[in-house]
Short mmCIF file of C-alpha atoms in Angstrom, two decimals:
data_model
loop_
_atom_site.label_atom_id
_atom_site.label_comp_id
_atom_site.label_asym_id
_atom_site.label_seq_id
_atom_site.Cartn_x
_atom_site.Cartn_y
_atom_site.Cartn_z
CA MET A 1 82.70 76.45 61.21
CA PRO A 2 79.82 74.57 62.85
CA TRP A 3 78.62 72.88 59.64
CA ARG A 4 81.94 71.07 59.31
CA VAL A 5 81.60 69.60 62.78
CA THR A 6 78.10 68.39 61.96
CA TYR A 7 79.22 66.94 58.62
CA HIS A 8 82.12 65.05 60.18
CA LYS A 9 79.85 63.56 62.82
CA LEU A 10 77.24 62.58 60.24
CA HIS A 11 79.55 61.23 57.53
CA PRO A 12 80.49 57.91 59.21
CA PHE A 13 76.82 57.24 59.96
CA LEU A 14 75.78 57.84 56.36
CA THR A 15 78.61 55.91 54.75
CA ALA A 16 78.16 52.86 56.99
CA ALA A 17 74.37 52.83 56.77
CA PRO A 18 72.70 49.65 55.48
CA TRP A 19 70.24 51.43 53.16
CA SER A 20 70.55 51.81 49.42
CA PHE A 21 71.82 55.16 48.16
CA ASN A 22 69.31 55.07 45.30
CA ASP A 23 66.39 54.35 47.63
CA LEU A 24 67.43 57.11 50.00
CA ASN A 25 67.91 59.58 47.17
CA GLN A 26 64.49 58.71 45.70
CA ARG A 27 62.87 59.26 49.09
CA ARG A 28 64.64 62.63 49.37
CA LEU A 29 63.33 63.65 45.95
CA ASP A 30 59.81 62.50 46.82
CA VAL A 31 59.82 64.62 49.99
CA MET A 32 61.18 67.64 48.12
CA ASN A 33 58.50 67.28 45.45
CA GLN A 34 55.75 67.05 48.07
CA CYS A 35 57.03 70.23 49.73
CA ASN A 36 57.11 72.04 46.37
CA LEU A 37 53.53 70.98 45.60
CA ARG A 38 52.28 72.35 48.91
CA GLN A 39 53.78 75.80 48.27
CA ASP A 40 51.89 76.35 45.00
#
């Protein structure tokens, strides 16, 4: 399955990244909320 290959390549990058999980998650939520607002 192609998604597994992508996940396995991405996982080490994400787990070793210097950014804060909480900051990254908040940014993800902000982007999702902006996209939802545009669709209304």
